[in-house]
PDB file of C-alpha atoms and ligand atoms in Angstrom:
ATOM      1  CA  UNK P   1       0.229  -0.015  -0.395  1.00  0.00           C
ATOM      2  CA  UNK P   2       1.270   2.854  -0.628  1.00  0.00           C
ATOM      3  CA  UNK P   3       2.105   5.971   2.296  1.00  0.00           C
ATOM      4  CA  UNK P   4      -0.427   8.240   1.915  1.00  0.00           C
ATOM      5  CA  UNK P   5      -3.556   6.022   0.134  1.00  0.00           C
ATOM      6  CA  UNK P   6      -6.966   7.841   1.094  1.00  0.00           C
ATOM      7  CA  UNK P   7      -8.435   4.419   3.368  1.00  0.00           C
ATOM      8  CA  UNK P   8     -11.665   4.791   1.290  1.00  0.00           C
ATOM      9  CA  UNK P   9     -10.611   3.704  -2.345  1.00  0.00           C
ATOM     10  CA  UNK P  10     -10.429   0.895  -3.694  1.00  0.00           C
ATOM     11  CA  UNK P  11      -7.464  -0.039  -4.495  1.00  0.00           C
ATOM     12  CA  UNK P  12      -4.647  -0.855  -8.259  1.00  0.00           C
ATOM     13  CA  UNK P  13      -2.478   1.340  -9.412  1.00  0.00           C
ATOM     14  CA  UNK P  14      -1.798  -1.733 -12.104  1.00  0.00           C
ATOM     15  CA  UNK P  15      -4.715  -2.741 -13.589  1.00  0.00           C
ATOM     16  CA  UNK P  16      -4.898  -4.001 -17.351  1.00  0.00           C
ATOM     17  CA  UNK P  17      -9.196  -4.611 -18.245  1.00  0.00           C
ATOM     18  CA  UNK P  18     -11.652  -4.627 -21.183  1.00  0.00           C
ATOM     19  CA  UNK P  19     -13.174  -1.433 -22.771  1.00  0.00           C
ATOM     20  CA  UNK P  20     -17.491  -1.278 -21.659  1.00  0.00           C
ATOM     21  CA  UNK P  21     -18.228   2.336 -23.900  1.00  0.00           C
ATOM     22  CA  UNK P  22     -16.572   5.779 -24.182  1.00  0.00           C
ATOM     23  CA  UNK P  23     -17.518   8.514 -23.610  1.00  0.00           C
ATOM     24  CA  UNK P  24     -18.840  11.525 -25.609  1.00  0.00           C
ATOM     25  CA  UNK P  25     -15.651  12.780 -28.248  1.00  0.00           C
ATOM     26  CA  UNK P  26     -13.469   9.522 -28.097  1.00  0.00           C
ATOM     27  CA  UNK P  27     -13.782   8.097 -31.334  1.00  0.00           C
ATOM     28  CA  UNK P  28      -9.944   6.322 -30.982  1.00  0.00           C
ATOM     29  CA  UNK P  29     -11.334   3.329 -27.604  1.00  0.00           C
ATOM     30  CA  UNK P  30     -14.394   1.230 -28.617  1.00  0.00           C
ATOM     31  CA  UNK P  31     -16.128  -1.590 -26.229  1.00  0.00           C
ATOM     32  CA  UNK P  32     -14.456  -4.039 -26.650  1.00  0.00           C
ATOM     33  CA  UNK P  33     -10.853  -3.064 -26.979  1.00  0.00           C
ATOM     34  CA  UNK P  34      -8.222  -4.688 -24.213  1.00  0.00           C
ATOM     35  CA  UNK P  35      -6.081  -2.124 -22.198  1.00  0.00           C
ATOM     36  CA  UNK P  36      -3.529  -1.053 -19.490  1.00  0.00           C
ATOM     37  CA  UNK P  37      -4.476   1.701 -18.376  1.00  0.00           C
ATOM     38  CA  UNK P  38      -1.620   4.417 -16.674  1.00  0.00           C
ATOM     39  CA  UNK P  39      -3.214   5.228 -13.457  1.00  0.00           C
ATOM     40  CA  UNK P  40      -1.820   9.359 -13.387  1.00  0.00           C
ATOM     41  CA  UNK P  41      -5.232  11.750 -13.570  1.00  0.00           C
ATOM     42  CA  UNK P  42      -4.130  15.906 -13.822  1.00  0.00           C
ATOM     43  CA  UNK P  43      -5.368  18.524 -14.898  1.00  0.00           C
ATOM     44  CA  UNK P  44      -3.905  18.504 -18.507  1.00  0.00           C
ATOM     45  CA  UNK P  45      -3.766  22.382 -18.630  1.00  0.00           C
ATOM     46  CA  UNK P  46      -0.219  22.826 -15.792  1.00  0.00           C
ATOM     47  CA  UNK P  47       3.370  22.620 -17.256  1.00  0.00           C
ATOM     48  CA  UNK P  48       3.800  20.178 -15.832  1.00  0.00           C
ATOM     49  CA  UNK P  49       1.032  18.020 -17.516  1.00  0.00           C
ATOM     50  CA  UNK P  50       1.406  19.496 -20.997  1.00  0.00           C
ATOM     51  CA  UNK P  51       5.268  18.315 -20.947  1.00  0.00           C
ATOM     52  CA  UNK P  52       4.205  14.850 -20.212  1.00  0.00           C
ATOM     53  CA  UNK P  53       5.230  14.481 -17.305  1.00  0.00           C
ATOM     54  CA  UNK P  54       2.247  14.101 -14.574  1.00  0.00           C
ATOM     55  CA  UNK P  55       3.279  12.146 -11.970  1.00  0.00           C
ATOM     56  CA  UNK P  56       4.423  16.597 -11.568  1.00  0.00           C
ATOM     57  CA  UNK P  57       1.457  18.069 -12.316  1.00  0.00           C
ATOM     58  CA  UNK P  58      -0.375  19.900  -8.424  1.00  0.00           C
ATOM     59  CA  UNK P  59      -3.517  18.030  -9.283  1.00  0.00           C
ATOM     60  CA  UNK P  60      -2.115  14.595  -9.699  1.00  0.00           C
ATOM     61  CA  UNK P  61      -4.428  12.199  -8.426  1.00  0.00           C
ATOM     62  CA  UNK P  62      -3.113   8.047  -8.857  1.00  0.00           C
ATOM     63  CA  UNK P  63      -6.283   6.162  -9.614  1.00  0.00           C
ATOM     64  CA  UNK P  64      -5.731   3.363  -6.544  1.00  0.00           C
ATOM     65  CA  UNK P  65      -3.663   5.421  -4.163  1.00  0.00           C
ATOM     66  CA  UNK P  66      -6.402   8.806  -3.854  1.00  0.00           C
ATOM     67  CA  UNK P  67      -9.178   7.589  -6.396  1.00  0.00           C
ATOM     68  CA  UNK P  68     -10.509   4.169  -7.030  1.00  0.00           C
ATOM     69  CA  UNK P  69      -8.412   1.578  -8.717  1.00  0.00           C
ATOM     70  CA  UNK P  70      -8.451  -1.904 -10.368  1.00  0.00           C
ATOM     71  CA  UNK P  71     -10.367  -3.471  -7.902  1.00  0.00           C
ATOM     72  CA  UNK P  72     -13.196  -2.030  -8.251  1.00  0.00           C
ATOM     73  CA  UNK P  73     -15.856  -3.781 -11.062  1.00  0.00           C
ATOM     74  CA  UNK P  74     -15.749  -1.778 -13.233  1.00  0.00           C
ATOM     75  CA  UNK P  75     -14.365   1.861 -13.733  1.00  0.00           C
ATOM     76  CA  UNK P  76     -14.202   5.811 -15.319  1.00  0.00           C
ATOM     77  CA  UNK P  77     -10.881   6.492 -16.334  1.00  0.00           C
ATOM     78  CA  UNK P  78      -9.367   9.123 -19.428  1.00  0.00           C
ATOM     79  CA  UNK P  79      -8.751   8.530 -22.474  1.00  0.00           C
ATOM     80  CA  UNK P  80      -5.166   9.521 -22.264  1.00  0.00           C
ATOM     81  CA  UNK P  81      -4.607   6.878 -19.352  1.00  0.00           C
ATOM     82  CA  UNK P  82      -5.270   3.872 -22.179  1.00  0.00           C
ATOM     83  CA  UNK P  83      -2.664   1.648 -23.242  1.00  0.00           C
ATOM     84  CA  UNK P  84      -4.250  -0.973 -26.936  1.00  0.00           C
ATOM     85  CA  UNK P  85      -2.328  -4.414 -25.268  1.00  0.00           C
ATOM     86  CA  UNK P  86      -1.161  -6.233 -28.199  1.00  0.00           C
ATOM     87  CA  UNK P  87      -2.989  -9.620 -28.352  1.00  0.00           C
ATOM     88  CA  UNK P  88       0.107 -11.221 -27.439  1.00  0.00           C
ATOM     89  CA  UNK P  89      -0.263 -10.395 -24.268  1.00  0.00           C
ATOM     90  CA  UNK P  90      -2.397 -11.688 -21.255  1.00  0.00           C
ATOM     91  CA  UNK P  91      -4.801  -9.261 -18.812  1.00  0.00           C
ATOM     92  CA  UNK P  92      -2.229 -10.296 -16.071  1.00  0.00           C
ATOM     93  CA  UNK P  93       1.012  -9.189 -17.791  1.00  0.00           C
ATOM     94  CA  UNK P  94      -1.324  -6.176 -18.799  1.00  0.00           C
ATOM     95  CA  UNK P  95      -1.303  -5.911 -15.348  1.00  0.00           C
ATOM     96  CA  UNK P  96       2.360  -5.619 -15.503  1.00  0.00           C
ATOM     97  CA  UNK P  97       2.799  -2.958 -17.663  1.00  0.00           C
ATOM     98  CA  UNK P  98       2.839  -0.138 -14.594  1.00  0.00           C
ATOM     99  CA  UNK P  99       5.883  -1.735 -12.568  1.00  0.00           C
ATOM    100  CA  UNK P 100       8.005  -2.250 -15.202  1.00  0.00           C
ATOM    101  CA  UNK P 101       7.557   1.557 -16.093  1.00  0.00           C
ATOM    102  CA  UNK P 102       8.551   2.662 -12.578  1.00  0.00           C
ATOM    103  CA  UNK P 103      11.999   0.584 -13.552  1.00  0.00           C
ATOM    104  CA  UNK P 104      11.939   1.909 -16.911  1.00  0.00           C
ATOM    105  CA  UNK P 105      11.977   5.718 -15.828  1.00  0.00           C
ATOM    106  CA  UNK P 106      14.407   4.760 -12.474  1.00  0.00           C
ATOM    107  CA  UNK P 107      16.290   3.949 -15.620  1.00  0.00           C
ATOM    108  CA  UNK P 108      16.199   6.604 -17.449  1.00  0.00           C
ATOM    109  CA  UNK P 109      17.037   9.284 -14.548  1.00  0.00           C
ATOM    110  CA  UNK P 110      20.478   7.144 -14.444  1.00  0.00           C
ATOM    111  CA  UNK P 111      21.306   7.384 -17.885  1.00  0.00           C
ATOM    112  CA  UNK P 112      21.051   3.144 -17.612  1.00  0.00           C
ATOM    113  CA  UNK P 113      17.958   3.019 -20.383  1.00  0.00           C
ATOM    114  CA  UNK P 114      20.290   3.596 -23.786  1.00  0.00           C
ATOM    115  CA  UNK P 115      23.159   1.830 -22.770  1.00  0.00           C
ATOM    116  CA  UNK P 116      23.578  -0.059 -20.052  1.00  0.00           C
ATOM    117  CA  UNK P 117      27.039  -1.677 -19.343  1.00  0.00           C
ATOM    118  CA  UNK P 118      28.536   1.989 -19.842  1.00  0.00           C
ATOM    119  CA  UNK P 119      27.050   3.203 -16.379  1.00  0.00           C
ATOM    120  CA  UNK P 120      29.692   1.387 -14.354  1.00  0.00           C
ATOM    121  CA  UNK P 121      28.953  -0.363 -11.563  1.00  0.00           C
ATOM    122  CA  UNK P 122      25.170  -0.595 -10.496  1.00  0.00           C
ATOM    123  CA  UNK P 123      23.929  -1.575  -6.980  1.00  0.00           C
ATOM    124  CA  UNK P 124      19.731  -2.049  -6.184  1.00  0.00           C
ATOM    125  CA  UNK P 125      19.092  -1.624  -2.651  1.00  0.00           C
ATOM    126  CA  UNK P 126      15.650  -3.840  -1.900  1.00  0.00           C
ATOM    127  CA  UNK P 127      14.540  -6.493  -3.445  1.00  0.00           C
ATOM    128  CA  UNK P 128       9.841  -6.350  -3.073  1.00  0.00           C
ATOM    129  CA  UNK P 129       8.401  -5.543  -6.362  1.00  0.00           C
ATOM    130  CA  UNK P 130      10.307  -2.567  -7.205  1.00  0.00           C
ATOM    131  CA  UNK P 131      13.990  -3.820  -7.069  1.00  0.00           C
ATOM    132  CA  UNK P 132      13.133  -6.700  -8.080  1.00  0.00           C
ATOM    133  CA  UNK P 133      11.164  -4.229 -11.706  1.00  0.00           C
ATOM    134  CA  UNK P 134      15.026  -3.437 -11.519  1.00  0.00           C
ATOM    135  CA  UNK P 135      17.086  -5.950 -12.082  1.00  0.00           C
ATOM    136  CA  UNK P 136      14.497  -7.724 -14.487  1.00  0.00           C
ATOM    137  CA  UNK P 137      13.749  -4.597 -17.012  1.00  0.00           C
ATOM    138  CA  UNK P 138      17.273  -3.779 -17.134  1.00  0.00           C
ATOM    139  CA  UNK P 139      18.963  -7.004 -17.258  1.00  0.00           C
ATOM    140  CA  UNK P 140      16.375  -7.251 -19.803  1.00  0.00           C
ATOM    141  CA  UNK P 141      18.164  -3.704 -21.208  1.00  0.00           C
ATOM    142  CA  UNK P 142      21.271  -5.111 -20.908  1.00  0.00           C
ATOM    143  CA  UNK P 143      22.792  -5.066 -17.958  1.00  0.00           C
ATOM    144  CA  UNK P 144      25.057  -7.718 -17.878  1.00  0.00           C
ATOM    145  CA  UNK P 145      26.022  -7.387 -14.112  1.00  0.00           C
ATOM    146  CA  UNK P 146      23.821  -6.213 -10.654  1.00  0.00           C
ATOM    147  CA  UNK P 147      24.896  -5.769  -6.968  1.00  0.00           C
ATOM    148  CA  UNK P 148      21.898  -6.799  -4.755  1.00  0.00           C
ATOM    149  CA  UNK P 149      20.702  -6.668  -1.020  1.00  0.00           C
ATOM    150  CA  UNK P 150      17.188  -7.926  -0.555  1.00  0.00           C
ATOM    151  CA  UNK P 151      16.445  -8.442   3.007  1.00  0.00           C
ATOM    152  CA  UNK P 152      14.906 -11.889   2.568  1.00  0.00           C
ATOM    153  CA  UNK P 153      15.791 -15.177   0.591  1.00  0.00           C
ATOM    154  CA  UNK P 154      13.464 -15.178  -0.881  1.00  0.00           C
ATOM    155  CA  UNK P 155      14.072 -11.979  -1.949  1.00  0.00           C
ATOM    156  CA  UNK P 156      17.304 -13.190  -3.013  1.00  0.00           C
ATOM    157  CA  UNK P 157      16.234 -16.390  -4.672  1.00  0.00           C
ATOM    158  CA  UNK P 158      13.854 -13.981  -6.256  1.00  0.00           C
ATOM    159  CA  UNK P 159      16.814 -12.005  -8.159  1.00  0.00           C
ATOM    160  CA  UNK P 160      18.580 -14.473  -8.732  1.00  0.00           C
ATOM    161  CA  UNK P 161      15.880 -16.157 -11.248  1.00  0.00           C
ATOM    162  CA  UNK P 162      15.674 -13.490 -12.960  1.00  0.00           C
ATOM    163  CA  UNK P 163      19.745 -13.511 -13.158  1.00  0.00           C
ATOM    164  CA  UNK P 164      19.249 -16.258 -14.716  1.00  0.00           C
ATOM    165  CA  UNK P 165      17.005 -15.613 -16.831  1.00  0.00           C
ATOM    166  CA  UNK P 166      18.989 -12.767 -18.081  1.00  0.00           C
ATOM    167  CA  UNK P 167      22.075 -15.219 -17.483  1.00  0.00           C
ATOM    168  CA  UNK P 168      23.539 -11.698 -15.614  1.00  0.00           C
ATOM    169  CA  UNK P 169      25.876 -11.692 -13.590  1.00  0.00           C
ATOM    170  CA  UNK P 170      24.629 -11.028  -9.304  1.00  0.00           C
ATOM    171  CA  UNK P 171      26.042 -10.236  -6.759  1.00  0.00           C
ATOM    172  CA  UNK P 172      23.404 -10.941  -3.587  1.00  0.00           C
ATOM    173  CA  UNK P 173      23.859  -9.770  -0.047  1.00  0.00           C
ATOM    174  CA  UNK P 174      21.438  -9.689   3.045  1.00  0.00           C
ATOM    175  CA  UNK P 175      22.620  -6.527   3.703  1.00  0.00           C
ATOM    176  CA  UNK P 176      24.107  -2.948   2.957  1.00  0.00           C
ATOM    177  CA  UNK P 177      27.457  -2.951   4.472  1.00  0.00           C
ATOM    178  CA  UNK P 178      27.570  -7.247   3.488  1.00  0.00           C
ATOM    179  CA  UNK P 179      26.727  -5.125   0.396  1.00  0.00           C
ATOM    180  CA  UNK P 180      29.460  -1.951   1.288  1.00  0.00           C
ATOM    181  CA  UNK P 181      33.353  -4.710   1.340  1.00  0.00           C
ATOM    182  CA  UNK P 182      32.693  -4.887  -2.233  1.00  0.00           C
ATOM    183  CA  UNK P 183      33.705  -2.408  -5.044  1.00  0.00           C
ATOM    184  CA  UNK P 184      31.454   0.897  -4.794  1.00  0.00           C
ATOM    185  CA  UNK P 185      29.179   1.320  -6.994  1.00  0.00           C
ATOM    186  CA  UNK P 186      29.632   4.339 -10.174  1.00  0.00           C
ATOM    187  CA  UNK P 187      24.930   3.578  -9.409  1.00  0.00           C
ATOM    188  CA  UNK P 188      22.975   2.610  -6.903  1.00  0.00           C
ATOM    189  CA  UNK P 189      19.143   2.364  -6.966  1.00  0.00           C
ATOM    190  CA  UNK P 190      17.448   2.943  -3.164  1.00  0.00           C
ATOM    191  CA  UNK P 191      14.322   1.150  -3.296  1.00  0.00           C
ATOM    192  CA  UNK P 192      13.475   0.694   0.162  1.00  0.00           C
ATOM    193  CA  UNK P 193      12.069   3.599   1.710  1.00  0.00           C
ATOM    194  CA  UNK P 194      10.186   3.960   5.297  1.00  0.00           C
ATOM    195  CA  UNK P 195      12.199   4.758   7.784  1.00  0.00           C
ATOM    196  CA  UNK P 196      14.937   2.893   6.367  1.00  0.00           C
ATOM    197  CA  UNK P 197      18.761   3.881   7.147  1.00  0.00           C
ATOM    198  CA  UNK P 198      20.012   2.747   4.136  1.00  0.00           C
ATOM    199  CA  UNK P 199      20.210   5.627   1.137  1.00  0.00           C
ATOM    200  CA  UNK P 200      22.578   7.134   3.711  1.00  0.00           C
ATOM    201  CA  UNK P 201      24.482   3.960   4.436  1.00  0.00           C
ATOM    202  CA  UNK P 202      24.848   4.923   0.725  1.00  0.00           C
ATOM    203  CA  UNK P 203      26.175   7.750   0.779  1.00  0.00           C
ATOM    204  CA  UNK P 204      28.650   6.529   3.399  1.00  0.00           C
ATOM    205  CA  UNK P 205      30.161   3.532   2.596  1.00  0.00           C
ATOM    206  CA  UNK P 206      28.329   1.807  -1.552  1.00  0.00           C
ATOM    207  CA  UNK P 207      28.998   4.722  -3.513  1.00  0.00           C
ATOM    208  CA  UNK P 208      31.703   5.637  -5.723  1.00  0.00           C
ATOM    209  CA  UNK P 209      33.147   9.682  -5.190  1.00  0.00           C
ATOM    210  CA  UNK P 210      31.043  11.074  -8.583  1.00  0.00           C
ATOM    211  CA  UNK P 211      28.396   8.272  -7.923  1.00  0.00           C
ATOM    212  CA  UNK P 212      24.607   8.643  -8.988  1.00  0.00           C
ATOM    213  CA  UNK P 213      20.949   7.735  -6.265  1.00  0.00           C
ATOM    214  CA  UNK P 214      18.227   6.799  -7.862  1.00  0.00           C
ATOM    215  CA  UNK P 215      16.291   7.112  -5.552  1.00  0.00           C
ATOM    216  CA  UNK P 216      12.778   5.025  -5.302  1.00  0.00           C
ATOM    217  CA  UNK P 217      11.662   4.263  -2.231  1.00  0.00           C
ATOM    218  CA  UNK P 218       8.739   5.766  -0.297  1.00  0.00           C
ATOM    219  CA  UNK P 219       9.779   7.404   2.157  1.00  0.00           C
ATOM    220  CA  UNK P 220       8.302   7.885   5.276  1.00  0.00           C
ATOM    221  CA  UNK P 221       8.509  11.853   5.594  1.00  0.00           C
ATOM    222  CA  UNK P 222      10.018  12.894   7.737  1.00  0.00           C
ATOM    223  CA  UNK P 223      11.895  10.425   8.834  1.00  0.00           C
ATOM    224  CA  UNK P 224      14.712  10.581   7.090  1.00  0.00           C
ATOM    225  CA  UNK P 225      17.647  13.022   6.394  1.00  0.00           C
ATOM    226  CA  UNK P 226      20.428  13.368   4.080  1.00  0.00           C
ATOM    227  CA  UNK P 227      23.611  15.928   5.154  1.00  0.00           C
ATOM    228  CA  UNK P 228      24.115  17.839   2.461  1.00  0.00           C
ATOM    229  CA  UNK P 229      28.318  17.848   3.211  1.00  0.00           C
ATOM    230  CA  UNK P 230      27.965  14.197   2.299  1.00  0.00           C
ATOM    231  CA  UNK P 231      27.355  14.689  -1.341  1.00  0.00           C
ATOM    232  CA  UNK P 232      29.287  18.091  -1.830  1.00  0.00           C
ATOM    233  CA  UNK P 233      32.318  16.278  -0.714  1.00  0.00           C
ATOM    234  CA  UNK P 234      32.413  13.080  -2.636  1.00  0.00           C
ATOM    235  CA  UNK P 235      29.971  15.022  -5.235  1.00  0.00           C
ATOM    236  CA  UNK P 236      27.466  12.571  -5.196  1.00  0.00           C
ATOM    237  CA  UNK P 237      23.889  13.094  -7.221  1.00  0.00           C
ATOM    238  CA  UNK P 238      21.074  12.002  -5.736  1.00  0.00           C
ATOM    239  CA  UNK P 239      18.448  12.012  -8.288  1.00  0.00           C
ATOM    240  CA  UNK P 240      14.554  11.374  -7.387  1.00  0.00           C
ATOM    241  CA  UNK P 241      12.197   9.294 -10.254  1.00  0.00           C
ATOM    242  CA  UNK P 242       9.011   9.276  -9.495  1.00  0.00           C
ATOM    243  CA  UNK P 243       6.431   6.788 -11.800  1.00  0.00           C
ATOM    244  CA  UNK P 244       7.105   7.483 -14.898  1.00  0.00           C
ATOM    245  CA  UNK P 245       5.988   9.808 -18.289  1.00  0.00           C
ATOM    246  CA  UNK P 246       5.461  10.624 -21.569  1.00  0.00           C
ATOM    247  CA  UNK P 247       8.220  13.116 -21.439  1.00  0.00           C
ATOM    248  CA  UNK P 248      10.741  11.057 -23.930  1.00  0.00           C
ATOM    249  CA  UNK P 249       9.394   9.377 -26.889  1.00  0.00           C
ATOM    250  CA  UNK P 250       8.440   6.240 -26.671  1.00  0.00           C
ATOM    251  CA  UNK P 251       7.218   6.675 -23.298  1.00  0.00           C
ATOM    252  CA  UNK P 252       8.112   5.178 -20.652  1.00  0.00           C
ATOM    253  CA  UNK P 253       4.415   2.703 -20.264  1.00  0.00           C
ATOM    254  CA  UNK P 254       4.918   2.137 -24.351  1.00  0.00           C
ATOM    255  CA  UNK P 255       8.994   0.833 -23.684  1.00  0.00           C
ATOM    256  CA  UNK P 256       6.982  -1.247 -20.688  1.00  0.00           C
ATOM    257  CA  UNK P 257       4.227  -2.684 -23.335  1.00  0.00           C
ATOM    258  CA  UNK P 258       7.227  -3.605 -25.314  1.00  0.00           C
ATOM    259  CA  UNK P 259       8.720  -5.292 -22.597  1.00  0.00           C
ATOM    260  CA  UNK P 260       6.934  -6.460 -21.198  1.00  0.00           C
ATOM    261  CA  UNK P 261       5.685  -8.014 -25.366  1.00  0.00           C
ATOM    262  CA  UNK P 262       8.497  -9.997 -25.463  1.00  0.00           C
ATOM    263  CA  UNK P 263       8.994 -11.118 -21.674  1.00  0.00           C
ATOM    264  CA  UNK P 264       5.097 -11.422 -19.902  1.00  0.00           C
ATOM    265  CA  UNK P 265       5.272 -15.041 -19.542  1.00  0.00           C
ATOM    266  CA  UNK P 266       8.383 -14.861 -17.650  1.00  0.00           C
ATOM    267  CA  UNK P 267       7.720 -11.938 -15.886  1.00  0.00           C
ATOM    268  CA  UNK P 268       4.504 -13.421 -14.522  1.00  0.00           C
ATOM    269  CA  UNK P 269       6.291 -16.630 -13.418  1.00  0.00           C
ATOM    270  CA  UNK P 270       8.251 -13.877 -11.465  1.00  0.00           C
ATOM    271  CA  UNK P 271       5.645 -10.917 -10.534  1.00  0.00           C
ATOM    272  CA  UNK P 272       2.344 -12.974 -10.443  1.00  0.00           C
ATOM    273  CA  UNK P 273       2.470 -14.806  -6.324  1.00  0.00           C
ATOM    274  CA  UNK P 274      -1.612 -14.567  -5.647  1.00  0.00           C
ATOM    275  CA  UNK P 275      -4.087 -14.413  -8.263  1.00  0.00           C
ATOM    276  CA  UNK P 276      -7.830 -13.275  -5.677  1.00  0.00           C
TER     277      UNK P 276
HETATM  278 ZN1  LIG D 301      -1.335  19.031 -14.673  1.00  0.00          ZN
END
């Protein structure tokens, strides 16, 4: 559950579905169309929206977080939220487009998207669904080696399964302190959030001077503080990565759809653990 999720909303921000009917003026979609849904609802008028960065809109409302989401029996969504599901992509895989897009966006923010091998040593801290998706998408894009930190054995096993599938070299660690012993990373992803001190542990012991840290973890407000002097002295770049956007072509969701089209059944094996 996202921090700040409104209590009364129907959850589910990772969605696929079938168009039942369309509102007046909608020309591109019709009943029966299979779609993935980008759950960001925004004003469509501010600078951020006009640039294709809905996630930065001051009026942003996320389906499944701030308003009803994918566990609803039916949902009214704006036309711009839809992306066509190819016939080869199952409904279940369609629901994975959203988390894949989160990873695509983070890899773009890190500068790893077009040439992942040029980024140097990569560390992914946190192997929840976001961290594991980062492992999967970076491997799909061609990253050949990665260090990961996952507290639980089943998380590290899932990362290993992904690494084997892509023939990627994986260095798994149970804690950030054990990861700090090896060669420091050029790029690190923080995918834990909450009250975790791992961001500061990365700054203190896991990142090379001049390195980049991409923050994807959703932190509790006011719980974790970073000393800017550490960033200055080590010339570390701290990068926030929020959701996904349409700032670059193709959009993060469009890239994610291609990933799912190619790898949907494998991703289902790893990421779909329960069916209700
Ligand atoms: Zn806006």
